[in-house]
mmCIF file with all atom_site columns, C-alpha atoms in Angstrom:
data_model
loop_
_atom_site.group_PDB
_atom_site.id
_atom_site.type_symbol
_atom_site.label_atom_id
_atom_site.label_alt_id
_atom_site.label_comp_id
_atom_site.label_asym_id
_atom_site.label_entity_id
_atom_site.label_seq_id
_atom_site.pdbx_PDB_ins_code
_atom_site.Cartn_x
_atom_site.Cartn_y
_atom_site.Cartn_z
_atom_site.occupancy
_atom_site.B_iso_or_equiv
_atom_site.pdbx_formal_charge
_atom_site.auth_seq_id
_atom_site.auth_comp_id
_atom_site.auth_asym_id
_atom_site.auth_atom_id
_atom_site.pdbx_PDB_model_num
ATOM 1   C CA . MET A 1 1   ? -13.600 4.599   -8.370  1.00 0.00 ? 1   MET A CA 1
ATOM 2   C CA . ASP A 1 2   ? -15.019 6.521   -5.396  1.00 0.00 ? 2   ASP A CA 1
ATOM 3   C CA . VAL A 1 3   ? -12.693 8.878   -3.535  1.00 0.00 ? 3   VAL A CA 1
ATOM 4   C CA . LYS A 1 4   ? -12.965 6.798   -0.368  1.00 0.00 ? 4   LYS A CA 1
ATOM 5   C CA . ASP A 1 5   ? -11.686 3.737   -2.250  1.00 0.00 ? 5   ASP A CA 1
ATOM 6   C CA . ARG A 1 6   ? -8.548  5.686   -3.142  1.00 0.00 ? 6   ARG A CA 1
ATOM 7   C CA . ILE A 1 7   ? -7.616  6.037   0.537   1.00 0.00 ? 7   ILE A CA 1
ATOM 8   C CA . ILE A 1 8   ? -5.971  3.125   2.359   1.00 0.00 ? 8   ILE A CA 1
ATOM 9   C CA . VAL A 1 9   ? -5.133  3.655   6.032   1.00 0.00 ? 9   VAL A CA 1
ATOM 10  C CA . ALA A 1 10  ? -2.013  1.980   7.410   1.00 0.00 ? 10  ALA A CA 1
ATOM 11  C CA . LEU A 1 11  ? -2.861  0.448   10.796  1.00 0.00 ? 11  LEU A CA 1
ATOM 12  C CA . ASP A 1 12  ? 0.657   0.643   12.190  1.00 0.00 ? 12  ASP A CA 1
ATOM 13  C CA . VAL A 1 13  ? -0.235  -0.387  15.736  1.00 0.00 ? 13  VAL A CA 1
ATOM 14  C CA . ASP A 1 14  ? 0.602   -3.412  17.881  1.00 0.00 ? 14  ASP A CA 1
ATOM 15  C CA . SER A 1 15  ? -2.772  -4.359  19.377  1.00 0.00 ? 15  SER A CA 1
ATOM 16  C CA . LEU A 1 16  ? -6.437  -4.689  18.459  1.00 0.00 ? 16  LEU A CA 1
ATOM 17  C CA . ASP A 1 17  ? -7.334  -2.287  21.254  1.00 0.00 ? 17  ASP A CA 1
ATOM 18  C CA . LYS A 1 18  ? -5.303  0.446   19.543  1.00 0.00 ? 18  LYS A CA 1
ATOM 19  C CA . ALA A 1 19  ? -6.748  -0.483  16.148  1.00 0.00 ? 19  ALA A CA 1
ATOM 20  C CA . LYS A 1 20  ? -10.370 -0.614  17.258  1.00 0.00 ? 20  LYS A CA 1
ATOM 21  C CA . THR A 1 21  ? -11.076 3.106   17.570  1.00 0.00 ? 21  THR A CA 1
ATOM 22  C CA . LEU A 1 22  ? -9.364  3.811   14.253  1.00 0.00 ? 22  LEU A CA 1
ATOM 23  C CA . VAL A 1 23  ? -11.267 1.130   12.325  1.00 0.00 ? 23  VAL A CA 1
ATOM 24  C CA . GLU A 1 24  ? -14.616 1.987   13.885  1.00 0.00 ? 24  GLU A CA 1
ATOM 25  C CA . SER A 1 25  ? -14.283 5.704   13.172  1.00 0.00 ? 25  SER A CA 1
ATOM 26  C CA . LEU A 1 26  ? -12.627 5.527   9.740   1.00 0.00 ? 26  LEU A CA 1
ATOM 27  C CA . ALA A 1 27  ? -14.378 2.573   8.043   1.00 0.00 ? 27  ALA A CA 1
ATOM 28  C CA . PRO A 1 28  ? -17.121 4.772   6.505   1.00 0.00 ? 28  PRO A CA 1
ATOM 29  C CA . TYR A 1 29  ? -14.495 7.100   4.974   1.00 0.00 ? 29  TYR A CA 1
ATOM 30  C CA . VAL A 1 30  ? -11.774 4.834   3.538   1.00 0.00 ? 30  VAL A CA 1
ATOM 31  C CA . GLY A 1 31  ? -11.513 1.918   1.144   1.00 0.00 ? 31  GLY A CA 1
ATOM 32  C CA . CYS A 1 32  ? -9.194  -0.390  3.056   1.00 0.00 ? 32  CYS A CA 1
ATOM 33  C CA . PHE A 1 33  ? -7.087  -0.828  6.170   1.00 0.00 ? 33  PHE A CA 1
ATOM 34  C CA . LYS A 1 34  ? -3.510  -1.921  5.571   1.00 0.00 ? 34  LYS A CA 1
ATOM 35  C CA . VAL A 1 35  ? -2.377  -4.393  8.211   1.00 0.00 ? 35  VAL A CA 1
ATOM 36  C CA . GLY A 1 36  ? 1.352   -5.023  8.309   1.00 0.00 ? 36  GLY A CA 1
ATOM 37  C CA . LEU A 1 37  ? 3.939   -7.123  10.024  1.00 0.00 ? 37  LEU A CA 1
ATOM 38  C CA . GLU A 1 38  ? 3.708   -5.357  13.390  1.00 0.00 ? 38  GLU A CA 1
ATOM 39  C CA . LEU A 1 39  ? 0.030   -6.074  14.033  1.00 0.00 ? 39  LEU A CA 1
ATOM 40  C CA . LEU A 1 40  ? 0.007   -9.429  12.222  1.00 0.00 ? 40  LEU A CA 1
ATOM 41  C CA . THR A 1 41  ? 2.925   -10.685 14.317  1.00 0.00 ? 41  THR A CA 1
ATOM 42  C CA . ALA A 1 42  ? 1.681   -9.296  17.617  1.00 0.00 ? 42  ALA A CA 1
ATOM 43  C CA . VAL A 1 43  ? -1.884  -10.596 17.310  1.00 0.00 ? 43  VAL A CA 1
ATOM 44  C CA . GLY A 1 44  ? -2.010  -13.258 14.591  1.00 0.00 ? 44  GLY A CA 1
ATOM 45  C CA . ALA A 1 45  ? -3.105  -12.905 10.981  1.00 0.00 ? 45  ALA A CA 1
ATOM 46  C CA . PRO A 1 46  ? -6.530  -14.629 11.057  1.00 0.00 ? 46  PRO A CA 1
ATOM 47  C CA . GLN A 1 47  ? -7.500  -12.752 14.220  1.00 0.00 ? 47  GLN A CA 1
ATOM 48  C CA . VAL A 1 48  ? -6.520  -9.381  12.737  1.00 0.00 ? 48  VAL A CA 1
ATOM 49  C CA . VAL A 1 49  ? -8.396  -9.950  9.484   1.00 0.00 ? 49  VAL A CA 1
ATOM 50  C CA . GLU A 1 50  ? -11.522 -11.210 11.253  1.00 0.00 ? 50  GLU A CA 1
ATOM 51  C CA . PHE A 1 51  ? -11.373 -8.225  13.611  1.00 0.00 ? 51  PHE A CA 1
ATOM 52  C CA . VAL A 1 52  ? -11.242 -5.631  10.804  1.00 0.00 ? 52  VAL A CA 1
ATOM 53  C CA . HIS A 1 53  ? -14.001 -7.403  8.874   1.00 0.00 ? 53  HIS A CA 1
ATOM 54  C CA . SER A 1 54  ? -16.204 -7.492  11.988  1.00 0.00 ? 54  SER A CA 1
ATOM 55  C CA . LEU A 1 55  ? -15.999 -3.689  12.208  1.00 0.00 ? 55  LEU A CA 1
ATOM 56  C CA . GLY A 1 56  ? -16.991 -3.176  8.584   1.00 0.00 ? 56  GLY A CA 1
ATOM 57  C CA . GLY A 1 57  ? -13.521 -2.622  7.104   1.00 0.00 ? 57  GLY A CA 1
ATOM 58  C CA . GLN A 1 58  ? -11.754 -4.252  4.160   1.00 0.00 ? 58  GLN A CA 1
ATOM 59  C CA . VAL A 1 59  ? -8.217  -5.578  4.530   1.00 0.00 ? 59  VAL A CA 1
ATOM 60  C CA . PHE A 1 60  ? -5.056  -4.810  2.602   1.00 0.00 ? 60  PHE A CA 1
ATOM 61  C CA . TYR A 1 61  ? -2.812  -7.627  3.899   1.00 0.00 ? 61  TYR A CA 1
ATOM 62  C CA . ASP A 1 62  ? 0.717   -6.231  3.711   1.00 0.00 ? 62  ASP A CA 1
ATOM 63  C CA . GLY A 1 63  ? 2.617   -9.440  4.373   1.00 0.00 ? 63  GLY A CA 1
ATOM 64  C CA . LYS A 1 64  ? 5.311   -8.584  1.809   1.00 0.00 ? 64  LYS A CA 1
ATOM 65  C CA . PHE A 1 65  ? 5.933   -12.243 0.979   1.00 0.00 ? 65  PHE A CA 1
ATOM 66  C CA . ASN A 1 66  ? 9.463   -12.871 -0.243  1.00 0.00 ? 66  ASN A CA 1
ATOM 67  C CA . ASP A 1 67  ? 10.416  -16.538 -0.508  1.00 0.00 ? 67  ASP A CA 1
ATOM 68  C CA . ILE A 1 68  ? 10.684  -19.451 -2.911  1.00 0.00 ? 68  ILE A CA 1
ATOM 69  C CA . PRO A 1 69  ? 7.729   -19.945 -5.290  1.00 0.00 ? 69  PRO A CA 1
ATOM 70  C CA . ASN A 1 70  ? 6.321   -23.006 -3.497  1.00 0.00 ? 70  ASN A CA 1
ATOM 71  C CA . THR A 1 71  ? 6.287   -21.272 -0.115  1.00 0.00 ? 71  THR A CA 1
ATOM 72  C CA . ILE A 1 72  ? 4.770   -18.092 -1.543  1.00 0.00 ? 72  ILE A CA 1
ATOM 73  C CA . GLY A 1 73  ? 2.092   -20.134 -3.278  1.00 0.00 ? 73  GLY A CA 1
ATOM 74  C CA . SER A 1 74  ? 1.109   -21.873 -0.052  1.00 0.00 ? 74  SER A CA 1
ATOM 75  C CA . ALA A 1 75  ? 1.194   -18.688 2.022   1.00 0.00 ? 75  ALA A CA 1
ATOM 76  C CA . THR A 1 76  ? -0.836  -16.653 -0.441  1.00 0.00 ? 76  THR A CA 1
ATOM 77  C CA . LYS A 1 77  ? -3.428  -19.423 -0.722  1.00 0.00 ? 77  LYS A CA 1
ATOM 78  C CA . ALA A 1 78  ? -3.875  -19.190 3.046   1.00 0.00 ? 78  ALA A CA 1
ATOM 79  C CA . VAL A 1 79  ? -4.174  -15.397 2.922   1.00 0.00 ? 79  VAL A CA 1
ATOM 80  C CA . ALA A 1 80  ? -6.650  -15.477 0.056   1.00 0.00 ? 80  ALA A CA 1
ATOM 81  C CA . GLY A 1 81  ? -8.721  -17.886 2.156   1.00 0.00 ? 81  GLY A CA 1
ATOM 82  C CA . LEU A 1 82  ? -9.144  -15.097 4.706   1.00 0.00 ? 82  LEU A CA 1
ATOM 83  C CA . ASN A 1 83  ? -11.064 -13.082 2.086   1.00 0.00 ? 83  ASN A CA 1
ATOM 84  C CA . VAL A 1 84  ? -8.719  -10.098 2.167   1.00 0.00 ? 84  VAL A CA 1
ATOM 85  C CA . ARG A 1 85  ? -9.223  -7.428  -0.492  1.00 0.00 ? 85  ARG A CA 1
ATOM 86  C CA . MET A 1 86  ? -5.544  -7.433  -1.520  1.00 0.00 ? 86  MET A CA 1
ATOM 87  C CA . PHE A 1 87  ? -2.129  -8.669  -0.404  1.00 0.00 ? 87  PHE A CA 1
ATOM 88  C CA . THR A 1 88  ? 1.520   -7.963  -1.202  1.00 0.00 ? 88  THR A CA 1
ATOM 89  C CA . VAL A 1 89  ? 4.455   -9.987  -2.466  1.00 0.00 ? 89  VAL A CA 1
ATOM 90  C CA . HIS A 1 90  ? 7.954   -8.634  -3.116  1.00 0.00 ? 90  HIS A CA 1
ATOM 91  C CA . ALA A 1 91  ? 8.619   -8.413  -6.854  1.00 0.00 ? 91  ALA A CA 1
ATOM 92  C CA . SER A 1 92  ? 12.272  -9.157  -6.085  1.00 0.00 ? 92  SER A CA 1
ATOM 93  C CA . ALA A 1 93  ? 11.178  -12.709 -5.187  1.00 0.00 ? 93  ALA A CA 1
ATOM 94  C CA . GLY A 1 94  ? 11.057  -13.253 -8.954  1.00 0.00 ? 94  GLY A CA 1
ATOM 95  C CA . VAL A 1 95  ? 8.537   -13.780 -11.721 1.00 0.00 ? 95  VAL A CA 1
ATOM 96  C CA . GLU A 1 96  ? 7.933   -17.449 -10.863 1.00 0.00 ? 96  GLU A CA 1
ATOM 97  C CA . ALA A 1 97  ? 7.190   -16.584 -7.229  1.00 0.00 ? 97  ALA A CA 1
ATOM 98  C CA . MET A 1 98  ? 4.759   -13.851 -8.258  1.00 0.00 ? 98  MET A CA 1
ATOM 99  C CA . MET A 1 99  ? 3.070   -16.257 -10.694 1.00 0.00 ? 99  MET A CA 1
ATOM 100 C CA . SER A 1 100 ? 2.628   -18.670 -7.816  1.00 0.00 ? 100 SER A CA 1
ATOM 101 C CA . ALA A 1 101 ? 0.924   -15.914 -5.803  1.00 0.00 ? 101 ALA A CA 1
ATOM 102 C CA . VAL A 1 102 ? -1.352  -15.056 -8.725  1.00 0.00 ? 102 VAL A CA 1
ATOM 103 C CA . ALA A 1 103 ? -2.302  -18.727 -9.170  1.00 0.00 ? 103 ALA A CA 1
ATOM 104 C CA . ASN A 1 104 ? -3.429  -18.884 -5.545  1.00 0.00 ? 104 ASN A CA 1
ATOM 105 C CA . LYS A 1 105 ? -5.000  -15.442 -5.088  1.00 0.00 ? 105 LYS A CA 1
ATOM 106 C CA . GLY A 1 106 ? -8.657  -16.479 -5.245  1.00 0.00 ? 106 GLY A CA 1
ATOM 107 C CA . THR A 1 107 ? -10.721 -13.278 -5.376  1.00 0.00 ? 107 THR A CA 1
ATOM 108 C CA . SER A 1 108 ? -8.001  -11.154 -3.754  1.00 0.00 ? 108 SER A CA 1
ATOM 109 C CA . LEU A 1 109 ? -5.766  -8.717  -5.643  1.00 0.00 ? 109 LEU A CA 1
ATOM 110 C CA . VAL A 1 110 ? -2.014  -9.382  -5.864  1.00 0.00 ? 110 VAL A CA 1
ATOM 111 C CA . LEU A 1 111 ? 0.196   -6.310  -5.480  1.00 0.00 ? 111 LEU A CA 1
ATOM 112 C CA . ALA A 1 112 ? 3.919   -6.521  -6.161  1.00 0.00 ? 112 ALA A CA 1
ATOM 113 C CA . VAL A 1 113 ? 6.205   -4.392  -3.998  1.00 0.00 ? 113 VAL A CA 1
ATOM 114 C CA . THR A 1 114 ? 8.887   -2.730  -6.136  1.00 0.00 ? 114 THR A CA 1
ATOM 115 C CA . VAL A 1 115 ? 11.387  -0.549  -4.200  1.00 0.00 ? 115 VAL A CA 1
ATOM 116 C CA . LEU A 1 116 ? 10.474  0.428   -0.641  1.00 0.00 ? 116 LEU A CA 1
ATOM 117 C CA . THR A 1 117 ? 9.671   4.132   -0.281  1.00 0.00 ? 117 THR A CA 1
ATOM 118 C CA . SER A 1 118 ? 11.980  4.398   2.728   1.00 0.00 ? 118 SER A CA 1
ATOM 119 C CA . LEU A 1 119 ? 14.982  3.848   0.428   1.00 0.00 ? 119 LEU A CA 1
ATOM 120 C CA . GLY A 1 120 ? 16.820  6.783   -1.087  1.00 0.00 ? 120 GLY A CA 1
ATOM 121 C CA . GLU A 1 121 ? 19.104  6.700   -4.104  1.00 0.00 ? 121 GLU A CA 1
ATOM 122 C CA . SER A 1 122 ? 22.237  5.707   -2.173  1.00 0.00 ? 122 SER A CA 1
ATOM 123 C CA . ASN A 1 123 ? 20.612  2.672   -0.574  1.00 0.00 ? 123 ASN A CA 1
ATOM 124 C CA . ALA A 1 124 ? 19.005  1.695   -3.875  1.00 0.00 ? 124 ALA A CA 1
ATOM 125 C CA . HIS A 1 125 ? 22.462  1.541   -5.416  1.00 0.00 ? 125 HIS A CA 1
ATOM 126 C CA . LEU A 1 126 ? 23.803  -0.495  -2.501  1.00 0.00 ? 126 LEU A CA 1
ATOM 127 C CA . ILE A 1 127 ? 20.945  -3.008  -2.556  1.00 0.00 ? 127 ILE A CA 1
ATOM 128 C CA . PHE A 1 128 ? 20.044  -3.194  -6.244  1.00 0.00 ? 128 PHE A CA 1
ATOM 129 C CA . GLY A 1 129 ? 23.217  -1.984  -7.919  1.00 0.00 ? 129 GLY A CA 1
ATOM 130 C CA . GLY A 1 130 ? 21.537  0.879   -9.758  1.00 0.00 ? 130 GLY A CA 1
ATOM 131 C CA . PRO A 1 131 ? 19.152  3.845   -9.534  1.00 0.00 ? 131 PRO A CA 1
ATOM 132 C CA . TYR A 1 132 ? 15.769  3.147   -7.950  1.00 0.00 ? 132 TYR A CA 1
ATOM 133 C CA . LYS A 1 133 ? 13.751  4.294   -10.969 1.00 0.00 ? 133 LYS A CA 1
ATOM 134 C CA . ALA A 1 134 ? 15.430  1.748   -13.215 1.00 0.00 ? 134 ALA A CA 1
ATOM 135 C CA . LYS A 1 135 ? 14.791  -0.995  -10.659 1.00 0.00 ? 135 LYS A CA 1
ATOM 136 C CA . VAL A 1 136 ? 11.166  0.020   -10.154 1.00 0.00 ? 136 VAL A CA 1
ATOM 137 C CA . LEU A 1 137 ? 10.601  -0.134  -13.914 1.00 0.00 ? 137 LEU A CA 1
ATOM 138 C CA . GLN A 1 138 ? 12.209  -3.573  -14.191 1.00 0.00 ? 138 GLN A CA 1
ATOM 139 C CA . LEU A 1 139 ? 10.206  -4.957  -11.240 1.00 0.00 ? 139 LEU A CA 1
ATOM 140 C CA . ALA A 1 140 ? 6.974   -3.452  -12.559 1.00 0.00 ? 140 ALA A CA 1
ATOM 141 C CA . ARG A 1 141 ? 7.540   -5.194  -15.887 1.00 0.00 ? 141 ARG A CA 1
ATOM 142 C CA . ASP A 1 142 ? 8.196   -8.458  -14.021 1.00 0.00 ? 142 ASP A CA 1
ATOM 143 C CA . ALA A 1 143 ? 4.966   -8.006  -12.048 1.00 0.00 ? 143 ALA A CA 1
ATOM 144 C CA . CYS A 1 144 ? 3.027   -7.398  -15.256 1.00 0.00 ? 144 CYS A CA 1
ATOM 145 C CA . LEU A 1 145 ? 4.567   -10.494 -16.836 1.00 0.00 ? 145 LEU A CA 1
ATOM 146 C CA . ALA A 1 146 ? 3.586   -12.570 -13.801 1.00 0.00 ? 146 ALA A CA 1
ATOM 147 C CA . GLY A 1 147 ? -0.036  -11.403 -14.019 1.00 0.00 ? 147 GLY A CA 1
ATOM 148 C CA . CYS A 1 148 ? -0.144  -9.311  -10.851 1.00 0.00 ? 148 CYS A CA 1
ATOM 149 C CA . ASP A 1 149 ? -3.049  -6.893  -10.454 1.00 0.00 ? 149 ASP A CA 1
ATOM 150 C CA . GLY A 1 150 ? -0.883  -3.974  -9.431  1.00 0.00 ? 150 GLY A CA 1
ATOM 151 C CA . ILE A 1 151 ? 2.315   -2.698  -7.913  1.00 0.00 ? 151 ILE A CA 1
ATOM 152 C CA . ILE A 1 152 ? 3.453   -0.771  -4.871  1.00 0.00 ? 152 ILE A CA 1
ATOM 153 C CA . CYS A 1 153 ? 5.751   2.133   -5.723  1.00 0.00 ? 153 CYS A CA 1
ATOM 154 C CA . SER A 1 154 ? 6.625   5.669   -4.761  1.00 0.00 ? 154 SER A CA 1
ATOM 155 C CA . PRO A 1 155 ? 4.463   8.394   -6.320  1.00 0.00 ? 155 PRO A CA 1
ATOM 156 C CA . GLN A 1 156 ? 7.688   9.787   -7.734  1.00 0.00 ? 156 GLN A CA 1
ATOM 157 C CA . GLU A 1 157 ? 7.884   6.831   -10.143 1.00 0.00 ? 157 GLU A CA 1
ATOM 158 C CA . LEU A 1 158 ? 4.326   7.210   -11.478 1.00 0.00 ? 158 LEU A CA 1
ATOM 159 C CA . GLU A 1 159 ? 5.184   9.525   -14.356 1.00 0.00 ? 159 GLU A CA 1
ATOM 160 C CA . LEU A 1 160 ? 7.871   7.145   -15.633 1.00 0.00 ? 160 LEU A CA 1
ATOM 161 C CA . LEU A 1 161 ? 5.607   4.104   -15.279 1.00 0.00 ? 161 LEU A CA 1
ATOM 162 C CA . GLY A 1 162 ? 2.744   5.894   -17.001 1.00 0.00 ? 162 GLY A CA 1
ATOM 163 C CA . LEU A 1 163 ? 4.846   6.263   -20.149 1.00 0.00 ? 163 LEU A CA 1
ATOM 164 C CA . GLN A 1 164 ? 5.247   2.480   -20.494 1.00 0.00 ? 164 GLN A CA 1
ATOM 165 C CA . LYS A 1 165 ? 2.393   1.122   -22.626 1.00 0.00 ? 165 LYS A CA 1
ATOM 166 C CA . GLU A 1 166 ? 3.088   -2.449  -21.560 1.00 0.00 ? 166 GLU A CA 1
ATOM 167 C CA . LEU A 1 167 ? 2.169   -1.495  -17.992 1.00 0.00 ? 167 LEU A CA 1
ATOM 168 C CA . ASN A 1 168 ? -1.284  -0.134  -18.848 1.00 0.00 ? 168 ASN A CA 1
ATOM 169 C CA . GLY A 1 169 ? -3.856  -1.826  -16.665 1.00 0.00 ? 169 GLY A CA 1
ATOM 170 C CA . LEU A 1 170 ? -1.597  -2.297  -13.645 1.00 0.00 ? 170 LEU A CA 1
ATOM 171 C CA . MET A 1 171 ? -2.961  -0.680  -10.507 1.00 0.00 ? 171 MET A CA 1
ATOM 172 C CA . THR A 1 172 ? -0.464  1.666   -8.834  1.00 0.00 ? 172 THR A CA 1
ATOM 173 C CA . ILE A 1 173 ? -0.739  1.831   -5.064  1.00 0.00 ? 173 ILE A CA 1
ATOM 174 C CA . THR A 1 174 ? 1.515   4.420   -3.478  1.00 0.00 ? 174 THR A CA 1
ATOM 175 C CA . PRO A 1 175 ? 2.761   4.807   0.064   1.00 0.00 ? 175 PRO A CA 1
ATOM 176 C CA . GLY A 1 176 ? 5.130   7.733   0.569   1.00 0.00 ? 176 GLY A CA 1
ATOM 177 C CA . VAL A 1 177 ? 2.209   10.176  0.482   1.00 0.00 ? 177 VAL A CA 1
ATOM 178 C CA . ARG A 1 178 ? 2.271   13.115  2.859   1.00 0.00 ? 178 ARG A CA 1
ATOM 179 C CA . PRO A 1 179 ? -0.147  16.086  2.933   1.00 0.00 ? 179 PRO A CA 1
ATOM 180 C CA . LYS A 1 180 ? 1.571   19.459  3.222   1.00 0.00 ? 180 LYS A CA 1
ATOM 181 C CA . TRP A 1 181 ? 0.394   19.707  6.832   1.00 0.00 ? 181 TRP A CA 1
ATOM 182 C CA . ALA A 1 182 ? 2.158   16.444  7.841   1.00 0.00 ? 182 ALA A CA 1
ATOM 183 C CA . SER A 1 183 ? 5.831   15.664  8.426   1.00 0.00 ? 183 SER A CA 1
ATOM 184 C CA . ALA A 1 184 ? 7.685   13.346  6.033   1.00 0.00 ? 184 ALA A CA 1
ATOM 185 C CA . GLY A 1 185 ? 8.850   11.047  8.839   1.00 0.00 ? 185 GLY A CA 1
ATOM 186 C CA . ASP A 1 186 ? 11.037  8.197   7.556   1.00 0.00 ? 186 ASP A CA 1
ATOM 187 C CA . GLN A 1 187 ? 9.683   8.408   3.986   1.00 0.00 ? 187 GLN A CA 1
ATOM 188 C CA . LYS A 1 188 ? 12.203  9.506   1.336   1.00 0.00 ? 188 LYS A CA 1
ATOM 189 C CA . ARG A 1 189 ? 10.362  9.614   -2.030  1.00 0.00 ? 189 ARG A CA 1
ATOM 190 C CA . ILE A 1 190 ? 7.121   11.432  -1.263  1.00 0.00 ? 190 ILE A CA 1
ATOM 191 C CA . MET A 1 191 ? 4.346   13.523  -2.830  1.00 0.00 ? 191 MET A CA 1
ATOM 192 C CA . THR A 1 192 ? 1.159   15.133  -1.542  1.00 0.00 ? 192 THR A CA 1
ATOM 193 C CA . PRO A 1 193 ? -2.182  13.300  -2.100  1.00 0.00 ? 193 PRO A CA 1
ATOM 194 C CA . SER A 1 194 ? -3.225  15.596  -4.949  1.00 0.00 ? 194 SER A CA 1
ATOM 195 C CA . GLU A 1 195 ? 0.176   15.347  -6.637  1.00 0.00 ? 195 GLU A CA 1
ATOM 196 C CA . ALA A 1 196 ? 0.113   11.538  -6.443  1.00 0.00 ? 196 ALA A CA 1
ATOM 197 C CA . ILE A 1 197 ? -3.402  11.267  -7.884  1.00 0.00 ? 197 ILE A CA 1
ATOM 198 C CA . LYS A 1 198 ? -2.579  13.681  -10.699 1.00 0.00 ? 198 LYS A CA 1
ATOM 199 C CA . ALA A 1 199 ? 0.530   11.609  -11.456 1.00 0.00 ? 199 ALA A CA 1
ATOM 200 C CA . GLY A 1 200 ? -1.629  8.513   -11.924 1.00 0.00 ? 200 GLY A CA 1
ATOM 201 C CA . ALA A 1 201 ? -1.910  6.759   -8.560  1.00 0.00 ? 201 ALA A CA 1
ATOM 202 C CA . THR A 1 202 ? -4.848  4.371   -8.252  1.00 0.00 ? 202 THR A CA 1
ATOM 203 C CA . ALA A 1 203 ? -4.926  4.548   -4.449  1.00 0.00 ? 203 ALA A CA 1
ATOM 204 C CA . LEU A 1 204 ? -2.832  6.037   -1.645  1.00 0.00 ? 204 LEU A CA 1
ATOM 205 C CA . VAL A 1 205 ? -1.540  4.345   1.501   1.00 0.00 ? 205 VAL A CA 1
ATOM 206 C CA . ILE A 1 206 ? -1.380  6.870   4.336   1.00 0.00 ? 206 ILE A CA 1
ATOM 207 C CA . GLY A 1 207 ? -0.561  6.096   7.952   1.00 0.00 ? 207 GLY A CA 1
ATOM 208 C CA . ARG A 1 208 ? 0.606   8.573   10.562  1.00 0.00 ? 208 ARG A CA 1
ATOM 209 C CA . PRO A 1 209 ? -0.879  11.711  8.945   1.00 0.00 ? 209 PRO A CA 1
ATOM 210 C CA . ILE A 1 210 ? -4.265  10.045  9.518   1.00 0.00 ? 210 ILE A CA 1
ATOM 211 C CA . THR A 1 211 ? -3.739  7.924   12.631  1.00 0.00 ? 211 THR A CA 1
ATOM 212 C CA . LYS A 1 212 ? -1.684  10.586  14.435  1.00 0.00 ? 212 LYS A CA 1
ATOM 213 C CA . PRO A 1 213 ? -2.638  13.880  12.774  1.00 0.00 ? 213 PRO A CA 1
ATOM 214 C CA . PRO A 1 214 ? -1.182  17.217  13.913  1.00 0.00 ? 214 PRO A CA 1
ATOM 215 C CA . THR A 1 215 ? -3.219  18.955  16.602  1.00 0.00 ? 215 THR A CA 1
ATOM 216 C CA . LEU A 1 216 ? -4.204  21.744  14.224  1.00 0.00 ? 216 LEU A CA 1
ATOM 217 C CA . VAL A 1 217 ? -5.839  19.203  11.895  1.00 0.00 ? 217 VAL A CA 1
ATOM 218 C CA . GLY A 1 218 ? -7.968  17.533  14.549  1.00 0.00 ? 218 GLY A CA 1
ATOM 219 C CA . SER A 1 219 ? -9.056  13.885  14.705  1.00 0.00 ? 219 SER A CA 1
ATOM 220 C CA . PRO A 1 220 ? -8.222  11.018  12.310  1.00 0.00 ? 220 PRO A CA 1
ATOM 221 C CA . VAL A 1 221 ? -11.646 11.517  10.712  1.00 0.00 ? 221 VAL A CA 1
ATOM 222 C CA . ASP A 1 222 ? -10.864 15.210  10.224  1.00 0.00 ? 222 ASP A CA 1
ATOM 223 C CA . ALA A 1 223 ? -7.556  14.233  8.573   1.00 0.00 ? 223 ALA A CA 1
ATOM 224 C CA . VAL A 1 224 ? -9.246  11.776  6.194   1.00 0.00 ? 224 VAL A CA 1
ATOM 225 C CA . LYS A 1 225 ? -11.858 14.351  5.216   1.00 0.00 ? 225 LYS A CA 1
ATOM 226 C CA . ARG A 1 226 ? -9.102  16.857  4.397   1.00 0.00 ? 226 ARG A CA 1
ATOM 227 C CA . ILE A 1 227 ? -7.315  14.288  2.241   1.00 0.00 ? 227 ILE A CA 1
ATOM 228 C CA . ALA A 1 228 ? -10.564 13.284  0.492   1.00 0.00 ? 228 ALA A CA 1
ATOM 229 C CA . GLU A 1 229 ? -11.254 16.928  -0.342  1.00 0.00 ? 229 GLU A CA 1
ATOM 230 C CA . GLU A 1 230 ? -7.727  17.302  -1.722  1.00 0.00 ? 230 GLU A CA 1
ATOM 231 C CA . ILE A 1 231 ? -8.179  14.215  -3.927  1.00 0.00 ? 231 ILE A CA 1
ATOM 232 C CA . SER A 1 232 ? -11.641 15.277  -5.119  1.00 0.00 ? 232 SER A CA 1
ATOM 233 C CA . ALA A 1 233 ? -10.261 18.622  -6.231  1.00 0.00 ? 233 ALA A CA 1
ATOM 234 C CA . VAL A 1 234 ? -7.998  17.009  -8.842  1.00 0.00 ? 234 VAL A CA 1
ATOM 235 C CA . LEU A 1 235 ? -10.289 14.253  -10.179 1.00 0.00 ? 235 LEU A CA 1
#
């Protein structure tokens, strides 16, 4: 896999005007653009996907589907019809729901969201009734059983997941990645790009450190080039 394909930029904006400059400038340097609920809701899913495609970018559709199997099957069939590179479904929706997504994925990749990287240990206990690493492992096994192509997890769970032979072959896509020169923001379970790749991440989802880099770093393109160099150094 090329270094650029290991970098996924989170387009956390609310309009196509704000997204345009980022997509135009970054498309040659990154593998995908993650579009999430903010932009999809503000503009409309088909319009967003068509827009990114028209500027030469590939789409990671972060819809985080979480519903009954029939509804997830119908929704993911519609998303796959937009020719997105990959899309997300919450693993907590259950194995049957994830199987429904897989059955309707077309040529897209299905990624199962395990435990959100904004959750710390206390909230993991409140929501899931146990430590987040145990829940991530359980949900990853469910995703594998359902036939998903990969999972979304924190880089801090990669070492644990890498020890599980039954999970070999699952892609691991990790948000919660922050270069040393960027602030952590609202992310709780983070690593640097080089640490995440060394731990076994397939690709990294990075938003604000690229879209709003510190002044000392320069432009979004400058930020991506720094991250690419950091990744290349450990491959």
